């Protein structure tokens, strides 16, 4: 595997030389002065339009089935746990499974419910409304970060394609329900952006906050720390103190919550992992995934589970292509750790594609290919993207309003 830490890999095409009076300025001077990457507004408008269409499709599906129109957006599966934590705090809700396992609310990280509670304190919103508002805003912030990184590395065309593809991932509907994916993605993506810009304190701070949002927060912490270590090695230790500070900050959010749960359970180092094991969430080196694939091949799995398997397999393939793209180290590590957790972890297979939603670097090879297609055969690009959009909207509505599989 060949990986580069360069912030500017091979461009799609030769860019025109800047005017002589600007030649001494840093790269992308217009962007630096304006503070906004060129072309970001159309890309964000496309993202908002697609995801708004996704929300409307869910509402319409609920209407056709005679169900409450928006309940599945704010009160599905894990959403109920987050809303309960926001209202009551930790230690007040458990669930005993048919197998006798005791599932506790300590399995859920605190940043999202904390933000819900804060928002309902200052605004006349129900917890469900606050949860959706946070998710929707964070989805837009995350899409902005995806564009900023794509523009920094490859230019406007690929950045637009990257945001467009992220909007139509099969499980992208889960960016707009009361789940933590949008919040985690926003924090992790902007942390990666600051790694590429060498703003280490910002990168570490945002990674620490991401570590308070989801169990997979250590993926961004590891990405920041390894990128910082590689930069220190490349520069033979002649790096600013902010680099070391960012590297130290990055894992503190995730580590702090894990140790806090351990202290609550009386097992400082192992308590959190024992809590997670009651949810059948542990790293078993792929044994659970292999058993699932075998069972599905023998007995079938409806629509959701085969689709989940296809998405995970596509993610593994796209990760291999990402490595061949010589993408920056932080992006490769972040996406790679999320892939490893999905493939090597146990738990409901129907939830695994959701864990890959923040792994937008996996879409870079597709975005570059779509951009090249647009330049030579725009009709083909429109057909491909239109097809992906239809699949995303229909499958997202099926997941949230029809299927009974865990999200």
Short mmCIF file of C-alpha atoms in Angstrom, two decimals:
data_model
loop_
_atom_site.label_atom_id
_atom_site.label_comp_id
_atom_site.label_asym_id
_atom_site.label_seq_id
_atom_site.Cartn_x
_atom_site.Cartn_y
_atom_site.Cartn_z
CA UNK A 1 0.00 0.00 0.00
CA UNK A 2 1.39 3.34 -1.02
CA UNK A 3 0.25 6.32 1.02
CA UNK A 4 1.29 9.95 0.86
CA UNK A 5 0.81 12.73 3.37
CA UNK A 6 0.87 15.39 0.71
CA UNK A 7 -2.04 17.80 0.93
CA UNK A 8 -2.14 18.24 -2.84
CA UNK A 9 -2.02 14.94 -4.79
CA UNK A 10 -2.01 14.80 -8.58
CA UNK A 11 -4.46 17.35 -10.00
CA UNK A 12 -7.17 16.30 -12.40
CA UNK A 13 -5.84 18.68 -15.03
CA UNK A 14 -3.24 21.34 -15.29
CA UNK A 15 -4.39 24.53 -13.58
CA UNK A 16 -3.67 27.92 -15.18
CA UNK A 17 -0.72 29.80 -13.76
CA UNK A 18 -1.66 32.57 -11.32
CA UNK A 19 -1.05 36.17 -12.30
CA UNK A 20 2.44 37.41 -11.57
CA UNK A 21 1.29 39.73 -8.78
CA UNK A 22 -0.20 36.71 -6.91
CA UNK A 23 2.57 34.20 -7.54
CA UNK A 24 4.23 34.83 -4.19
CA UNK A 25 1.05 34.17 -2.19
CA UNK A 26 0.23 30.75 -0.66
CA UNK A 27 -1.80 28.22 -2.62
CA UNK A 28 -5.47 29.00 -3.18
CA UNK A 29 -5.14 32.73 -2.32
CA UNK A 30 -8.70 33.59 -3.38
CA UNK A 31 -10.11 30.96 -1.07
CA UNK A 32 -7.96 32.14 1.81
CA UNK A 33 -9.07 35.74 1.35
CA UNK A 34 -12.75 35.02 0.91
CA UNK A 35 -12.83 32.27 3.53
CA UNK A 36 -15.12 30.12 1.38
CA UNK A 37 -14.03 27.57 -1.25
CA UNK A 38 -15.15 28.53 -4.72
CA UNK A 39 -18.25 26.63 -5.82
CA UNK A 40 -19.27 25.45 -2.36
CA UNK A 41 -22.77 26.98 -2.43
CA UNK A 42 -24.03 25.00 -5.47
CA UNK A 43 -22.59 21.81 -4.00
CA UNK A 44 -24.27 22.43 -0.64
CA UNK A 45 -27.53 23.32 -2.39
CA UNK A 46 -27.42 19.95 -4.16
CA UNK A 47 -26.71 18.17 -0.88
CA UNK A 48 -29.57 19.92 0.90
CA UNK A 49 -31.96 19.26 -1.99
CA UNK A 50 -31.18 15.53 -2.10
CA UNK A 51 -31.38 15.04 1.65
CA UNK A 52 -34.57 17.15 1.88
CA UNK A 53 -36.04 14.89 -0.81
CA UNK A 54 -34.98 11.95 1.36
CA UNK A 55 -36.85 13.34 4.37
CA UNK A 56 -39.93 13.98 2.23
CA UNK A 57 -39.78 10.44 0.88
CA UNK A 58 -39.76 9.06 4.43
CA UNK A 59 -42.72 11.27 5.37
CA UNK A 60 -44.65 10.23 2.26
CA UNK A 61 -43.96 6.55 2.97
CA UNK A 62 -45.24 6.97 6.52
CA UNK A 63 -48.34 8.69 5.18
CA UNK A 64 -49.04 5.87 2.74
CA UNK A 65 -48.69 3.33 5.53
CA UNK A 66 -50.91 5.28 7.91
CA UNK A 67 -48.09 5.91 10.41
CA UNK A 68 -47.17 9.17 12.19
CA UNK A 69 -45.40 11.29 9.58
CA UNK A 70 -42.15 12.16 11.34
CA UNK A 71 -41.98 9.78 14.30
CA UNK A 72 -39.54 7.44 12.54
CA UNK A 73 -37.17 10.37 11.97
CA UNK A 74 -36.87 11.29 15.65
CA UNK A 75 -37.83 8.14 17.59
CA UNK A 76 -36.24 5.14 15.87
CA UNK A 77 -34.11 2.57 17.67
CA UNK A 78 -31.10 4.32 19.27
CA UNK A 79 -32.85 7.70 19.03
CA UNK A 80 -35.04 6.74 21.98
CA UNK A 81 -31.99 6.11 24.13
CA UNK A 82 -30.43 9.47 23.24
CA UNK A 83 -33.66 11.30 23.98
CA UNK A 84 -34.03 9.52 27.32
CA UNK A 85 -30.45 10.40 28.31
CA UNK A 86 -31.08 14.01 27.30
CA UNK A 87 -34.15 14.15 29.54
CA UNK A 88 -33.09 11.99 32.51
CA UNK A 89 -29.32 11.64 32.40
CA UNK A 90 -27.37 8.39 32.65
CA UNK A 91 -28.15 5.41 34.85
CA UNK A 92 -31.94 5.54 34.54
CA UNK A 93 -32.69 3.14 31.70
CA UNK A 94 -31.83 -0.48 31.04
CA UNK A 95 -33.17 -3.15 28.72
CA UNK A 96 -33.03 -6.86 29.42
CA UNK A 97 -32.78 -8.89 26.22
CA UNK A 98 -34.50 -12.26 25.72
CA UNK A 99 -31.07 -13.83 26.28
CA UNK A 100 -30.78 -12.15 29.68
CA UNK A 101 -28.18 -9.52 28.76
CA UNK A 102 -28.59 -6.20 30.59
CA UNK A 103 -28.21 -3.31 28.14
CA UNK A 104 -27.45 0.01 29.86
CA UNK A 105 -27.52 3.58 28.58
CA UNK A 106 -23.79 3.94 29.31
CA UNK A 107 -23.19 2.43 25.87
CA UNK A 108 -24.18 5.78 24.32
CA UNK A 109 -21.67 8.61 24.24
CA UNK A 110 -22.68 11.93 25.86
CA UNK A 111 -22.14 14.76 23.37
CA UNK A 112 -25.32 14.35 21.31
CA UNK A 113 -27.76 13.97 24.25
CA UNK A 114 -25.93 16.81 26.01
CA UNK A 115 -26.50 19.08 23.00
CA UNK A 116 -30.16 18.04 22.86
CA UNK A 117 -30.63 18.96 26.50
CA UNK A 118 -28.84 22.28 26.05
CA UNK A 119 -30.97 23.18 23.03
CA UNK A 120 -34.26 22.34 24.74
CA UNK A 121 -33.17 24.48 27.69
CA UNK A 122 -32.77 27.64 25.60
CA UNK A 123 -35.36 27.06 22.85
CA UNK A 124 -39.04 26.01 23.00
CA UNK A 125 -38.38 22.65 21.33
CA UNK A 126 -39.22 19.09 22.25
CA UNK A 127 -36.24 16.75 22.62
CA UNK A 128 -37.13 15.08 19.32
CA UNK A 129 -37.27 18.40 17.48
CA UNK A 130 -33.96 19.48 19.00
CA UNK A 131 -32.36 16.17 18.04
CA UNK A 132 -33.45 16.54 14.42
CA UNK A 133 -32.34 20.17 14.26
CA UNK A 134 -28.88 19.23 15.50
CA UNK A 135 -28.62 16.36 13.02
CA UNK A 136 -29.72 18.49 10.07
CA UNK A 137 -27.38 21.37 10.87
CA UNK A 138 -24.47 19.02 11.46
CA UNK A 139 -25.18 17.22 8.17
CA UNK A 140 -24.80 20.55 6.35
CA UNK A 141 -21.62 21.40 8.28
CA UNK A 142 -20.20 17.97 7.46
CA UNK A 143 -21.04 18.37 3.76
CA UNK A 144 -19.25 21.72 3.80
CA UNK A 145 -16.21 19.97 5.27
CA UNK A 146 -16.33 17.27 2.61
CA UNK A 147 -16.32 19.97 -0.06
CA UNK A 148 -13.49 21.89 1.63
CA UNK A 149 -11.27 18.81 1.73
CA UNK A 150 -12.15 17.79 -1.82
CA UNK A 151 -11.43 21.31 -3.09
CA UNK A 152 -8.14 21.51 -1.22
CA UNK A 153 -6.92 18.21 -2.65
CA UNK A 154 -8.46 17.95 -6.11
CA UNK A 155 -10.29 21.14 -7.08
CA UNK A 156 -13.86 22.23 -7.57
CA UNK A 157 -15.09 19.46 -9.88
CA UNK A 158 -14.07 16.55 -7.68
CA UNK A 159 -15.19 18.40 -4.53
CA UNK A 160 -18.68 18.85 -6.00
CA UNK A 161 -18.83 15.20 -7.05
CA UNK A 162 -17.64 14.12 -3.61
CA UNK A 163 -20.43 16.02 -1.84
CA UNK A 164 -22.97 14.81 -4.40
CA UNK A 165 -21.99 11.17 -3.89
CA UNK A 166 -21.96 11.52 -0.10
CA UNK A 167 -25.55 12.80 -0.31
CA UNK A 168 -26.73 9.64 -2.10
CA UNK A 169 -25.00 6.92 -0.14
CA UNK A 170 -27.59 4.15 0.38
CA UNK A 171 -27.80 4.87 4.13
CA UNK A 172 -27.52 8.66 3.81
CA UNK A 173 -31.03 9.00 5.23
CA UNK A 174 -29.42 8.33 8.60
CA UNK A 175 -27.66 11.69 8.33
CA UNK A 176 -31.08 13.30 8.76
CA UNK A 177 -32.61 11.27 11.60
CA UNK A 178 -31.99 11.63 15.34
CA UNK A 179 -28.73 9.70 15.29
CA UNK A 180 -25.12 10.71 15.98
CA UNK A 181 -23.74 10.13 12.48
CA UNK A 182 -24.14 13.76 11.37
CA UNK A 183 -22.57 15.17 14.53
CA UNK A 184 -19.66 12.75 14.47
CA UNK A 185 -19.11 13.27 10.75
CA UNK A 186 -19.06 17.07 11.10
CA UNK A 187 -16.46 16.98 13.88
CA UNK A 188 -14.30 14.27 12.30
CA UNK A 189 -14.33 15.78 8.81
CA UNK A 190 -13.33 19.23 9.98
CA UNK A 191 -10.65 17.68 12.17
CA UNK A 192 -9.24 16.02 9.04
CA UNK A 193 -9.40 19.33 7.19
CA UNK A 194 -7.29 20.98 9.89
CA UNK A 195 -4.81 18.10 9.75
CA UNK A 196 -4.36 18.79 6.03
CA UNK A 197 -3.94 22.52 6.79
CA UNK A 198 -1.51 21.72 9.63
CA UNK A 199 -3.71 23.45 12.21
CA UNK A 200 -2.91 20.88 14.86
CA UNK A 201 -4.68 22.43 17.84
CA UNK A 202 -7.94 22.66 15.92
CA UNK A 203 -7.48 19.13 14.60
CA UNK A 204 -6.90 17.73 18.09
CA UNK A 205 -9.73 19.68 19.70
CA UNK A 206 -12.30 18.60 17.11
CA UNK A 207 -11.07 15.00 17.31
CA UNK A 208 -11.52 15.09 21.09
CA UNK A 209 -15.10 16.32 20.66
CA UNK A 210 -15.74 13.63 18.04
CA UNK A 211 -14.54 11.12 20.61
CA UNK A 212 -17.40 12.22 22.86
CA UNK A 213 -19.94 11.61 20.11
CA UNK A 214 -19.48 7.96 19.08
CA UNK A 215 -17.56 4.83 20.10
CA UNK A 216 -15.81 5.00 16.73
CA UNK A 217 -14.36 8.36 17.78
CA UNK A 218 -11.00 6.76 18.31
CA UNK A 219 -10.75 6.41 14.50
CA UNK A 220 -10.32 10.16 14.09
CA UNK A 221 -8.11 10.33 17.19
CA UNK A 222 -5.80 7.74 15.68
CA UNK A 223 -5.81 9.51 12.32
CA UNK A 224 -4.78 12.83 13.89
CA UNK A 225 -2.13 11.29 16.13
CA UNK A 226 -0.54 9.21 13.36
CA UNK A 227 -0.56 12.16 10.96
CA UNK A 228 1.12 14.29 13.62
CA UNK A 229 3.72 11.59 14.30
CA UNK A 230 4.45 11.23 10.58
CA UNK A 231 4.84 14.99 10.23
CA UNK A 232 7.26 15.05 13.18
CA UNK A 233 9.27 12.21 11.66
CA UNK A 234 9.30 13.83 8.22
CA UNK A 235 10.57 17.11 9.67
CA UNK A 236 13.03 15.36 12.01
CA UNK A 237 11.29 16.65 15.11
CA UNK A 238 11.41 20.31 14.09
CA UNK A 239 7.71 20.89 14.60
CA UNK A 240 5.70 23.43 16.59
CA UNK A 241 4.49 22.64 20.09
CA UNK A 242 0.92 22.84 18.76
CA UNK A 243 1.52 19.59 16.84
CA UNK A 244 2.26 17.67 20.02
CA UNK A 245 -0.62 19.39 21.83
CA UNK A 246 -3.04 18.39 19.06
CA UNK A 247 -1.80 14.80 19.10
CA UNK A 248 -2.31 14.60 22.87
CA UNK A 249 -5.73 16.24 22.76
CA UNK A 250 -7.13 14.02 20.00
CA UNK A 251 -7.89 10.86 22.04
CA UNK A 252 -8.94 12.58 25.27
CA UNK A 253 -12.68 12.74 24.55
CA UNK A 254 -13.05 9.06 23.73
CA UNK A 255 -10.67 7.95 26.46
CA UNK A 256 -12.29 10.19 29.05
CA UNK A 257 -15.76 8.77 28.50
CA UNK A 258 -14.53 5.17 28.44
CA UNK A 259 -12.75 5.68 31.77
CA UNK A 260 -15.79 7.45 33.25
CA UNK A 261 -18.04 4.50 32.41
CA UNK A 262 -15.40 2.21 33.87
CA UNK A 263 -15.46 4.20 37.10
CA UNK A 264 -19.26 3.95 37.25
CA UNK A 265 -19.18 0.18 36.84
CA UNK A 266 -16.30 -0.41 39.24
CA UNK A 267 -14.01 -1.69 36.50
CA UNK A 268 -11.99 1.31 35.32
CA UNK A 269 -10.33 -0.23 32.26
CA UNK A 270 -12.84 -2.90 31.28
CA UNK A 271 -16.20 -1.56 32.42
CA UNK A 272 -17.12 0.23 29.21
CA UNK A 273 -16.27 -2.78 27.07
CA UNK A 274 -18.37 -5.01 29.34
CA UNK A 275 -21.28 -2.61 28.84
CA UNK A 276 -20.80 -2.79 25.08
CA UNK A 277 -20.61 -6.58 25.09
CA UNK A 278 -24.16 -6.68 26.50
CA UNK A 279 -25.17 -5.01 23.23
CA UNK A 280 -23.24 -7.70 21.32
CA UNK A 281 -20.83 -4.95 20.29
CA UNK A 282 -17.24 -6.10 20.45
CA UNK A 283 -14.28 -6.67 18.17
CA UNK A 284 -14.16 -10.37 17.34
CA UNK A 285 -11.82 -10.24 14.30
CA UNK A 286 -14.65 -10.85 11.86
CA UNK A 287 -16.05 -14.04 13.38
CA UNK A 288 -19.51 -12.51 13.77
CA UNK A 289 -19.44 -11.13 10.23
CA UNK A 290 -18.46 -14.52 8.82
CA UNK A 291 -21.28 -16.26 10.70
CA UNK A 292 -23.74 -13.68 9.39
CA UNK A 293 -22.65 -14.16 5.77
CA UNK A 294 -22.94 -17.94 6.14
CA UNK A 295 -26.42 -17.70 7.66
CA UNK A 296 -27.61 -15.26 5.02
CA UNK A 297 -26.36 -17.47 2.19
CA UNK A 298 -28.13 -20.47 3.73
CA UNK A 299 -31.41 -18.89 4.77
CA UNK A 300 -31.67 -15.55 2.95
CA UNK A 301 -32.02 -12.11 4.49
CA UNK A 302 -34.80 -10.14 2.86
CA UNK A 303 -33.71 -6.77 1.46
CA UNK A 304 -31.84 -4.98 4.23
CA UNK A 305 -29.20 -7.58 5.05
CA UNK A 306 -28.07 -8.42 1.50
CA UNK A 307 -27.90 -4.68 0.81
CA UNK A 308 -25.81 -4.20 3.93
CA UNK A 309 -23.42 -6.90 2.77
CA UNK A 310 -23.09 -5.26 -0.66
CA UNK A 311 -22.38 -1.88 0.94
CA UNK A 312 -19.72 -3.28 3.26
CA UNK A 313 -18.06 -5.21 0.41
CA UNK A 314 -18.10 -2.06 -1.73
CA UNK A 315 -16.51 -0.16 1.15
CA UNK A 316 -13.63 -2.65 1.32
CA UNK A 317 -13.08 -2.35 -2.44
CA UNK A 318 -13.21 1.44 -2.32
CA UNK A 319 -10.67 1.46 0.51
CA UNK A 320 -8.25 -0.48 -1.68
CA UNK A 321 -8.79 2.06 -4.47
CA UNK A 322 -8.30 4.91 -2.00
CA UNK A 323 -4.90 3.53 -1.07
CA UNK A 324 -3.97 3.34 -4.76
CA UNK A 325 -4.98 7.00 -5.10
CA UNK A 326 -2.10 7.94 -2.75
CA UNK A 327 -4.54 9.88 -0.57
CA UNK A 328 -3.22 11.74 2.49
CA UNK A 329 -2.33 9.53 5.42
CA UNK A 330 -4.99 10.94 7.78
CA UNK A 331 -7.79 10.18 5.32
CA UNK A 332 -6.54 6.64 4.73
CA UNK A 333 -6.19 5.91 8.45
CA UNK A 334 -9.63 7.33 9.29
CA UNK A 335 -11.41 5.37 6.57
CA UNK A 336 -9.33 2.26 7.22
CA UNK A 337 -10.11 2.11 10.93
CA UNK A 338 -13.85 2.49 10.24
CA UNK A 339 -13.66 -0.31 7.67
CA UNK A 340 -11.79 -2.47 10.18
CA UNK A 341 -14.41 -1.86 12.87
CA UNK A 342 -17.23 -2.75 10.48
CA UNK A 343 -15.64 -5.93 9.15
CA UNK A 344 -14.01 -7.08 12.40
CA UNK A 345 -16.76 -6.08 14.83
CA UNK A 346 -19.78 -8.06 15.97
CA UNK A 347 -23.32 -6.72 16.28
CA UNK A 348 -26.26 -6.36 13.95
CA UNK A 349 -25.07 -6.43 10.36
CA UNK A 350 -27.90 -4.14 9.28
CA UNK A 351 -26.26 -1.32 11.27
CA UNK A 352 -22.81 -1.69 9.75
CA UNK A 353 -23.35 0.51 6.66
CA UNK A 354 -24.34 3.35 9.00
CA UNK A 355 -20.92 3.17 10.64
CA UNK A 356 -19.36 3.87 7.22
CA UNK A 357 -21.33 7.07 6.61
CA UNK A 358 -18.59 9.34 8.04
CA UNK A 359 -15.95 7.55 5.93
CA UNK A 360 -16.31 9.95 3.00
CA UNK A 361 -12.70 9.39 1.79
CA UNK A 362 -13.91 6.04 0.43
CA UNK A 363 -15.83 8.03 -2.19
CA UNK A 364 -12.78 9.86 -3.56
CA UNK A 365 -12.06 7.29 -6.32
CA UNK A 366 -15.73 7.38 -7.39
CA UNK A 367 -15.79 11.19 -7.31
CA UNK A 368 -12.74 11.44 -9.55
CA UNK A 369 -14.22 8.90 -11.96
CA UNK A 370 -17.57 10.71 -12.02
CA UNK A 371 -15.82 14.02 -12.70
CA UNK A 372 -13.94 12.53 -15.66
CA UNK A 373 -17.17 11.06 -17.00
CA UNK A 374 -18.92 14.42 -16.67
CA UNK A 375 -16.24 16.07 -18.80
CA UNK A 376 -16.52 13.65 -21.71
CA UNK A 377 -20.00 12.12 -21.40
CA UNK A 378 -22.19 14.37 -19.22
CA UNK A 379 -25.35 12.45 -20.08
CA UNK A 380 -23.80 9.25 -18.72
CA UNK A 381 -22.78 11.03 -15.52
CA UNK A 382 -26.31 12.37 -15.06
CA UNK A 383 -27.78 8.90 -15.62
CA UNK A 384 -25.43 7.30 -13.10
CA UNK A 385 -26.05 9.97 -10.48
CA UNK A 386 -29.78 9.94 -11.05
CA UNK A 387 -29.87 6.19 -10.55
CA UNK A 388 -27.87 6.43 -7.33
CA UNK A 389 -30.22 9.15 -6.08
CA UNK A 390 -33.34 7.06 -6.70
CA UNK A 391 -31.82 4.06 -4.92
CA UNK A 392 -30.77 6.22 -1.98
CA UNK A 393 -34.18 7.85 -1.57
CA UNK A 394 -36.18 4.63 -1.87
CA UNK A 395 -33.87 2.51 0.25
CA UNK A 396 -33.64 5.21 2.91
CA UNK A 397 -37.43 5.38 3.15
CA UNK A 398 -37.63 1.59 3.31
CA UNK A 399 -35.06 1.47 6.12
CA UNK A 400 -36.73 4.04 8.32
CA UNK A 401 -40.42 3.60 7.57
CA UNK A 402 -40.91 -0.01 6.50
CA UNK A 403 -38.16 -2.39 7.58
CA UNK A 404 -37.93 -3.62 11.15
CA UNK A 405 -34.16 -4.20 11.09
CA UNK A 406 -32.00 -2.21 13.53
CA UNK A 407 -30.71 1.04 12.03
#
